[in-house]
Each structure stands twice: as structure tokens, then as C-alpha cells.
PDB file of C-alpha atoms in Angstrom:
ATOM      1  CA  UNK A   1      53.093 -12.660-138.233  1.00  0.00           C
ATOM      2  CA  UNK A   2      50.063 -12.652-140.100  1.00  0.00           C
ATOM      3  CA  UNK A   3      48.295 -16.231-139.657  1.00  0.00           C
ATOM      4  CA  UNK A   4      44.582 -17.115-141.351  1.00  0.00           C
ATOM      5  CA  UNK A   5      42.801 -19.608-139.339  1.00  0.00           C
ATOM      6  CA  UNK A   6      41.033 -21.955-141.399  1.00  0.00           C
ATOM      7  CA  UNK A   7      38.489 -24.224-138.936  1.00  0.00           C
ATOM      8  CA  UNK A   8      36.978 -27.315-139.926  1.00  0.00           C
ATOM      9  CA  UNK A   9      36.206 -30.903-139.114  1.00  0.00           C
ATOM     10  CA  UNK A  10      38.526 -32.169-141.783  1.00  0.00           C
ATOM     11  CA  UNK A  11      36.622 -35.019-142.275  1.00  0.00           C
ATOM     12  CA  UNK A  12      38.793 -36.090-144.257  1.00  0.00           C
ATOM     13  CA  UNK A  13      40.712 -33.358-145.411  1.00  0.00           C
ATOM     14  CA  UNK A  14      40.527 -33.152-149.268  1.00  0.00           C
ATOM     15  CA  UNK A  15      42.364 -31.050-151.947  1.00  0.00           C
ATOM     16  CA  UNK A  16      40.100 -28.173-151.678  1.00  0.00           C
ATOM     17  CA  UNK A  17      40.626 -27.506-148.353  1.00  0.00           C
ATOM     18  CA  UNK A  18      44.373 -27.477-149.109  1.00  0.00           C
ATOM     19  CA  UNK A  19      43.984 -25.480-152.448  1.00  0.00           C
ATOM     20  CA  UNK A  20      42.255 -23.354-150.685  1.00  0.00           C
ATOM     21  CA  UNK A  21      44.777 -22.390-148.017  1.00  0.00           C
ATOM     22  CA  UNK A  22      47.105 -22.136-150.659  1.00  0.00           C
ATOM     23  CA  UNK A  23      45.450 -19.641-153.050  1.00  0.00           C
ATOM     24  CA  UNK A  24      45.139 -17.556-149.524  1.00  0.00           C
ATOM     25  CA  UNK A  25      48.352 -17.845-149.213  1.00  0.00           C
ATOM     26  CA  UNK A  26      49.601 -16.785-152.345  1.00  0.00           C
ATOM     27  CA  UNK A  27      46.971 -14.002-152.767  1.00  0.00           C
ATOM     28  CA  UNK A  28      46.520 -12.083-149.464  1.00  0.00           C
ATOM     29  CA  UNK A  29      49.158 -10.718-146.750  1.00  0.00           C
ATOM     30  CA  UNK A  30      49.121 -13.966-144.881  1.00  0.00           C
ATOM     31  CA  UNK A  31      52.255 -15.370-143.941  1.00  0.00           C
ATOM     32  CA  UNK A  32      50.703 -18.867-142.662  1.00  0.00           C
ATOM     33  CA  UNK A  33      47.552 -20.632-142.868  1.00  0.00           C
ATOM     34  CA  UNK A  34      46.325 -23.084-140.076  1.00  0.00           C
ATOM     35  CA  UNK A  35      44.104 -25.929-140.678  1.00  0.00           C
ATOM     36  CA  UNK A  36      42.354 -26.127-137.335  1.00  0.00           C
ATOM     37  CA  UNK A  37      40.658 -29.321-136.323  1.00  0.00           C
ATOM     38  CA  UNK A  38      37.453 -29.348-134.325  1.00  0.00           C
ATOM     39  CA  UNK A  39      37.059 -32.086-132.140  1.00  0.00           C
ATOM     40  CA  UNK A  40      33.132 -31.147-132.341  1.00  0.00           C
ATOM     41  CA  UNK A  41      31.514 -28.436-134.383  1.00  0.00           C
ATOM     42  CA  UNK A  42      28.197 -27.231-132.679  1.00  0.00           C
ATOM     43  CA  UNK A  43      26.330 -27.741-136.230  1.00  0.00           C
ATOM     44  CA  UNK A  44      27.480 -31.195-137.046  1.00  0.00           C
ATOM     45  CA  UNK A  45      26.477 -34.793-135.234  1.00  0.00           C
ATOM     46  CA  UNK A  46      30.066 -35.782-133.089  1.00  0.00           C
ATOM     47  CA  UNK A  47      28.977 -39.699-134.221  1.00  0.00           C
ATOM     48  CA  UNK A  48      29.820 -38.907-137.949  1.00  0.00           C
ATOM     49  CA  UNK A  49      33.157 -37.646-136.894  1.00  0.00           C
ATOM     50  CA  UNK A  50      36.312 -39.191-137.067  1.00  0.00           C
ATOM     51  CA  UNK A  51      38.444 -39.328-134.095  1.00  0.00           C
ATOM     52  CA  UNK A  52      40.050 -35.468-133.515  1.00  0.00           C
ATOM     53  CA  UNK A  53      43.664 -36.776-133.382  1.00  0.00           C
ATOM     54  CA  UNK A  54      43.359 -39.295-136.763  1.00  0.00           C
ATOM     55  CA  UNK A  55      41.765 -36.245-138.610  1.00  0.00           C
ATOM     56  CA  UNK A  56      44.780 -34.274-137.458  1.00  0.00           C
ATOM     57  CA  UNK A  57      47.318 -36.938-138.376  1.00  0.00           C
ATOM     58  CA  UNK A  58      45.947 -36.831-141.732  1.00  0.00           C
ATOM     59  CA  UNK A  59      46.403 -33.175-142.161  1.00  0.00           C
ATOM     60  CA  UNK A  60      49.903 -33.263-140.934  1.00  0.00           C
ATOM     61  CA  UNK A  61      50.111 -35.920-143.878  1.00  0.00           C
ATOM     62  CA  UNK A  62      48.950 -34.005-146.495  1.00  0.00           C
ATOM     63  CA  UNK A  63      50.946 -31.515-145.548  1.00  0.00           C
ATOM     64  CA  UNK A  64      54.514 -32.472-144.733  1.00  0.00           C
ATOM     65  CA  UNK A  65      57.196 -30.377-146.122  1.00  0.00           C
ATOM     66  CA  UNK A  66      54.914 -27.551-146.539  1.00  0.00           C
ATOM     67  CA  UNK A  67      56.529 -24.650-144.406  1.00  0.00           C
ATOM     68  CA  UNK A  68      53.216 -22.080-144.524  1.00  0.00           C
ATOM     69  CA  UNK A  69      50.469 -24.186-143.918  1.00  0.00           C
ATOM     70  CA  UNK A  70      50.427 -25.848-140.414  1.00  0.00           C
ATOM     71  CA  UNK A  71      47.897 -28.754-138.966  1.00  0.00           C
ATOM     72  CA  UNK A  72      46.802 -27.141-135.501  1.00  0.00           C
ATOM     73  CA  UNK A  73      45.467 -28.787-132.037  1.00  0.00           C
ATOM     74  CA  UNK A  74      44.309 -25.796-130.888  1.00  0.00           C
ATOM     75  CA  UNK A  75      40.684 -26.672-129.793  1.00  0.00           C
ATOM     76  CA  UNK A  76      41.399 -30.167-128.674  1.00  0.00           C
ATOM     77  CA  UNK A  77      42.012 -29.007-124.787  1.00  0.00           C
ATOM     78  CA  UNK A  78      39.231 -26.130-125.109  1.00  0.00           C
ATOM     79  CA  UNK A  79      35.533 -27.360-124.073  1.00  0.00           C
ATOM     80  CA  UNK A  80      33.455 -28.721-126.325  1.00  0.00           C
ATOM     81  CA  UNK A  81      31.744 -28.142-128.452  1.00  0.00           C
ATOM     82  CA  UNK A  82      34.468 -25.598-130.303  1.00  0.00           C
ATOM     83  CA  UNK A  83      32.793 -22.226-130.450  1.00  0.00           C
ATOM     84  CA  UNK A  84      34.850 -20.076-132.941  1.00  0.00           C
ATOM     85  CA  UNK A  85      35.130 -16.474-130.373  1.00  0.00           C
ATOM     86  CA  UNK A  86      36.251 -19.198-127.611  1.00  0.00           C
ATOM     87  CA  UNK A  87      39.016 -20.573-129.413  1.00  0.00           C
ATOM     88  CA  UNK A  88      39.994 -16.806-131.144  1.00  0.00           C
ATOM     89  CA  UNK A  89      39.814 -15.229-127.729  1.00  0.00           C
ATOM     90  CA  UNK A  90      42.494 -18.255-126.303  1.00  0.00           C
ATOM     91  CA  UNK A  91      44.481 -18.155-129.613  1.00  0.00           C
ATOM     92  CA  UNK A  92      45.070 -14.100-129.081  1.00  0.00           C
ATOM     93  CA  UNK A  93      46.221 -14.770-125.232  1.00  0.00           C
ATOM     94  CA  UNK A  94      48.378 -17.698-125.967  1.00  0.00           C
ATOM     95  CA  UNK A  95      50.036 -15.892-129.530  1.00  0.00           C
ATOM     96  CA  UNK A  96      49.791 -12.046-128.415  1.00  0.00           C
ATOM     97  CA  UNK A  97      52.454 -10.743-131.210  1.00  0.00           C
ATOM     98  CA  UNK A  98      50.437 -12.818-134.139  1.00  0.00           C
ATOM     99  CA  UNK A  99      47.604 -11.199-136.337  1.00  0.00           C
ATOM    100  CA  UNK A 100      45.102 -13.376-136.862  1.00  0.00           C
ATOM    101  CA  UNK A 101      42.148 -13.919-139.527  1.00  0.00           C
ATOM    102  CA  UNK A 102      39.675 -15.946-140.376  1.00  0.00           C
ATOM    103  CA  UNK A 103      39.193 -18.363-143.897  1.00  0.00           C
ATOM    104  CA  UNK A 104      35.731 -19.367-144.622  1.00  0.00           C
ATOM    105  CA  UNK A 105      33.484 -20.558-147.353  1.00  0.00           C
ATOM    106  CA  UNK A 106      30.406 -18.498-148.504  1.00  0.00           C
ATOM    107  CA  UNK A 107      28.256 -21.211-147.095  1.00  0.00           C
ATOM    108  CA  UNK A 108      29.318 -20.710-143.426  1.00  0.00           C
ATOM    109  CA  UNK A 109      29.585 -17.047-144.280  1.00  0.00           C
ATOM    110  CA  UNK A 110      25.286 -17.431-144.407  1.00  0.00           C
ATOM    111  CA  UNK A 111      25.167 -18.653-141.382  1.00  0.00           C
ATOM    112  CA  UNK A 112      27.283 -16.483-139.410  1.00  0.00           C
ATOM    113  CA  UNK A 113      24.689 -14.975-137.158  1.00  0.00           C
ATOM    114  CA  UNK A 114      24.108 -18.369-135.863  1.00  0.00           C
ATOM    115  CA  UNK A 115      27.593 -18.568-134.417  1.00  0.00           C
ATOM    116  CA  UNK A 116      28.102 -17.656-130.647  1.00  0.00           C
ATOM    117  CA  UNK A 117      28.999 -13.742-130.234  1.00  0.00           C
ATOM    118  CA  UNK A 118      29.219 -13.431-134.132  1.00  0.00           C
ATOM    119  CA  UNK A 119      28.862  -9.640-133.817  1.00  0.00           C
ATOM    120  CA  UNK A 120      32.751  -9.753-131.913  1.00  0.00           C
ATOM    121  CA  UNK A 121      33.917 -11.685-134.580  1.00  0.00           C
ATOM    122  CA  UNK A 122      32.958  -9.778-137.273  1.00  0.00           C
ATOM    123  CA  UNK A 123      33.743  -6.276-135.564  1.00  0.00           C
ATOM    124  CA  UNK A 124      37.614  -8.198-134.345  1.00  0.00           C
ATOM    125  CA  UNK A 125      38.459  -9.931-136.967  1.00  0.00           C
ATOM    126  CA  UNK A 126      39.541  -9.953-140.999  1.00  0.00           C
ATOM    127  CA  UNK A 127      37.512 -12.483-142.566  1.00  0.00           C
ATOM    128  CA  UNK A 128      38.457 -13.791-145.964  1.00  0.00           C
ATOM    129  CA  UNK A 129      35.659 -15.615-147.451  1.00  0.00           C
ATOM    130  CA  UNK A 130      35.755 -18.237-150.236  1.00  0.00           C
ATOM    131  CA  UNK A 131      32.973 -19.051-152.440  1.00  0.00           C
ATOM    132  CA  UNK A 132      30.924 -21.807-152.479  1.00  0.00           C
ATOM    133  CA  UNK A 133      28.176 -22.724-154.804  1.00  0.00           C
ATOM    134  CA  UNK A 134      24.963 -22.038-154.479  1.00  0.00           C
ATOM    135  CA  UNK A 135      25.637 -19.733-151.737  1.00  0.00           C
ATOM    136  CA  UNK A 136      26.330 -16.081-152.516  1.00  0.00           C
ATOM    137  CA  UNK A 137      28.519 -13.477-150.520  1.00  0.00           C
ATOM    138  CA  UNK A 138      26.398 -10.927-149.233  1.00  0.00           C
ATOM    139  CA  UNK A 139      28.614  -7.973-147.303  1.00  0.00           C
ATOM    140  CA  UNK A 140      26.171  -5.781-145.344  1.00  0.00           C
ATOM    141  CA  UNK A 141      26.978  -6.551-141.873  1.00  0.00           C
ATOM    142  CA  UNK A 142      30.932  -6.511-141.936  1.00  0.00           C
ATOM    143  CA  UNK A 143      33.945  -4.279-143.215  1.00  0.00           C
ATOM    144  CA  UNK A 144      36.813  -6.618-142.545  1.00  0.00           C
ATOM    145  CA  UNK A 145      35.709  -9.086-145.184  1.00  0.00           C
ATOM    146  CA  UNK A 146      37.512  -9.815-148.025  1.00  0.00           C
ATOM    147  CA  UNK A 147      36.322 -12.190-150.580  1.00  0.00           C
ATOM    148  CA  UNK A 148      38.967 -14.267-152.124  1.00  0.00           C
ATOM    149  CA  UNK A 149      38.308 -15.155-156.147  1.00  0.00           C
ATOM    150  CA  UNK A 150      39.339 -18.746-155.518  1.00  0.00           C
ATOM    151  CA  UNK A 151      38.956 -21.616-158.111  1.00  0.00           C
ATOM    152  CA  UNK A 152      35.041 -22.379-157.250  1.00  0.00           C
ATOM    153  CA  UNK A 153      35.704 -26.744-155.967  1.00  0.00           C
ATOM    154  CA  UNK A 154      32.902 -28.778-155.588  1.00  0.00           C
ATOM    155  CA  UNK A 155      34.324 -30.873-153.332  1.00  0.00           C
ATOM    156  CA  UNK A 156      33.209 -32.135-149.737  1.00  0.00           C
ATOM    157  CA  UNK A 157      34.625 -34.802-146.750  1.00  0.00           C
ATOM    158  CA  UNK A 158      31.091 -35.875-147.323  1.00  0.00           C
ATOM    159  CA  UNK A 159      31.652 -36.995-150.638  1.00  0.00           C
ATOM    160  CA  UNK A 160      34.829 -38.009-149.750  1.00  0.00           C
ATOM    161  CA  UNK A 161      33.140 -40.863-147.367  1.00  0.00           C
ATOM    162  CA  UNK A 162      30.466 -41.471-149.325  1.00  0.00           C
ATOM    163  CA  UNK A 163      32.631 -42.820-151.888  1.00  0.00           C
ATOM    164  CA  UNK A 164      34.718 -44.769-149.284  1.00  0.00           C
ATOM    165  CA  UNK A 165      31.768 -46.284-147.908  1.00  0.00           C
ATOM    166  CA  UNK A 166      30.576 -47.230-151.245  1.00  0.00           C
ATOM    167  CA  UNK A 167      33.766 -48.656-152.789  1.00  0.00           C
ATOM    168  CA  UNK A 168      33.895 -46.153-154.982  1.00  0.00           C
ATOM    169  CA  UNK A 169      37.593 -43.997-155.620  1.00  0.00           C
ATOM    170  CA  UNK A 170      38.854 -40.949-153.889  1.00  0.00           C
ATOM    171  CA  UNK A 171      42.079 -40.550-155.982  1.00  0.00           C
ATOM    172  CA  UNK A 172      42.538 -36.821-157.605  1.00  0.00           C
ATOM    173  CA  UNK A 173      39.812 -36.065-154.426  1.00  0.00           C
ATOM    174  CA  UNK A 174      42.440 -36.682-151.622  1.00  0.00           C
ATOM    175  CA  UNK A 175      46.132 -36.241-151.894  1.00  0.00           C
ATOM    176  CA  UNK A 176      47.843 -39.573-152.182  1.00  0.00           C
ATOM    177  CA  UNK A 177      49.434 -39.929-148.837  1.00  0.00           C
ATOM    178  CA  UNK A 178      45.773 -39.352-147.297  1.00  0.00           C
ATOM    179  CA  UNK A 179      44.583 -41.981-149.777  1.00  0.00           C
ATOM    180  CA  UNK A 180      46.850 -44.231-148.590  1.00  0.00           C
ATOM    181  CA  UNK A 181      46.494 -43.801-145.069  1.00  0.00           C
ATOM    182  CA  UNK A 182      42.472 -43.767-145.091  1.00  0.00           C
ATOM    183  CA  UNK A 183      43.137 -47.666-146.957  1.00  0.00           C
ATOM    184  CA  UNK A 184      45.568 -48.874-144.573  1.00  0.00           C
ATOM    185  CA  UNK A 185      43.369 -47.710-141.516  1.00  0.00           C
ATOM    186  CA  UNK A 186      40.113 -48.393-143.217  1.00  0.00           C
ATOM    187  CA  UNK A 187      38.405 -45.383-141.839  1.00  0.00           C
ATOM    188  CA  UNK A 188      34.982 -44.548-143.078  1.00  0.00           C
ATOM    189  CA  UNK A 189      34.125 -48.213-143.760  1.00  0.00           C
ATOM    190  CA  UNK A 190      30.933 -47.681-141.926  1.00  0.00           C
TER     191      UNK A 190
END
């Protein structure tokens, strides 16, 4: 099976992320995408972050009934913080008869010499890259990239919070269920 790994903080997860996954879906050889939750990213502060297991619970919310897109735990028993080869080299030991890739935006593509033993990754691994604005797609270091022509969203789990934390609305930027449970729980308050 043929499974695209898309990592993130999900913080919250918003409609892009999950329009994204689905345009992969639909427009590549991937059977299944995975939303995979880092507990900690190595470029982002671990303070802004909402607990690993409530960020996953809201995936697996936005999500229910979908049978190709699946919330994953992966990194949450892996050390911290979740360096991308690390979790790809467990992922290939634990799933051995899966193919796996990678889904990314254009703005993480630019900083992929950054990441820990990025020259593996790229050499290992197919990397589908979405666009993001203001940061363009340069291919000169990689072959196994393929660069998806997905709707261009201009929408972040930053501005997702922001919002919350200003009383402002997060309909039509959340899916309803997510809306709901962020309310309830009154997560991002602060």
C-alpha cells in the first residue's frame, strides 16, 4: 500500500490540512494519507502546543467516516523532539510491505536542509510538495519530488487561535465537529 505521510502539529487541524490530503489523494497513486501528530516539532516552542493526544482527538474528529485518511500516533512513543528520518526509519521497520511518502508545503520544502539527515530523506523518499504562498518550489537538490497543483489556502492553526483567543469565528476555517469540540473544551483561550 502506498501511504503519504503528512506531519504536523495540527494545532488545530483546519480545512486545509484536510483538503490537502484529499486533493493528494485523489490526484497521485496514494492509497492513504496519514495526518501525523508531533508531540514537539524541533522548529516550534512545545508551550504554544496543545496537548499531543487532544490535537489527535481532534483529527480523528474531523475525520470520522473517512476510510483513506487516518489520524496517526506514530511519534508519540519516539523521543522528542520528532525528527522526520527518526520517525520514517521506525515507520519502515514497523510497516515493511507499505510504500511510504512524504506531503509537505513549499514553505517547509525551503527549509529542508535544516532538517536532521535531510540528504536520506530526499535520496529515500517521494516527496509531494504543496504550495504555499510566498514561498516558491525550487527542485535542484531532489528527483523524487513531485509538486502537487493544489488549490493555493491561506490558512494556518495560527490563525485559527488567534481568532479563538480573540473572540473572533473559526466557522468555514475548521470543520464543524472541530468547532464544536474546541468550544466545549475551550482550548486556545489563552
Amino acid at each position: 500500500m502506498n501511504i503519504g505521510l503528512y506531519f504536523g502539529s495540527f494545532n488545530p487541524v483546519h480545512n486545509g490540512h484536510l483538503i490537502i490530503a484529499t486533493y493528494a489523494l485523489n490526484n497521485t497513486d496514494l492509497d492513504q494519507v496519514w495526518l501525523v501528530v508531533s508531540p514537539q516539532n524541533p522548529f516550534k516552542k512545545p508551550s504554544s502546543l496543545l496537548n499531543e493526544y487532544q490535537r489527535l482527538h481532534l483529527i480523528e474528529l474531523a475525520i470520522e467516516g473517512e476510510v483513506s485518511i487516518k489520524a496517526s500516533d506514530i511519534e508519540f512513543n519516539l523521543p522528542k523532539p520528532s525528527f522526520t528520518i527518526d520517525t520514517l526509519t521506525y515507520i519502515n521497520e514497523k510497516y515493511p510491505l507499505h510504500k511510504f511518502s512524504i506531503i509537505m508545503g513549499s514553505d517547509s520544502f525551503k527549509n529542508i536542509s535544516k532538517w536532521k539527515n535531510f540528504k536520506l530523506l530526499l535520496g529515500d523518499f517521494k516527496i509531494f510538495i504543496y504550495k504555499r504562498l510566498g514561498f516558491e518550489i525550487e527542485n535542484s537538490i531532489a528527483l523524487n519530488i513531485t509538486i502537487l497543483n493544489a488549490p493555493i489556502l491561506n490558512i494556518s492553526s495560527t490563525e485559527v487561535r488567534q481568532n479563538i483567543q480573540k473572540n473572533k469565528s473559526i466557522r468555514y476555517l475548521v470543520p464543524d465537529i472541530v468547532k464544536y469540540e474546541i468550544e466545549k473544551c475551550g482550548y486556545y483561550k489563552i
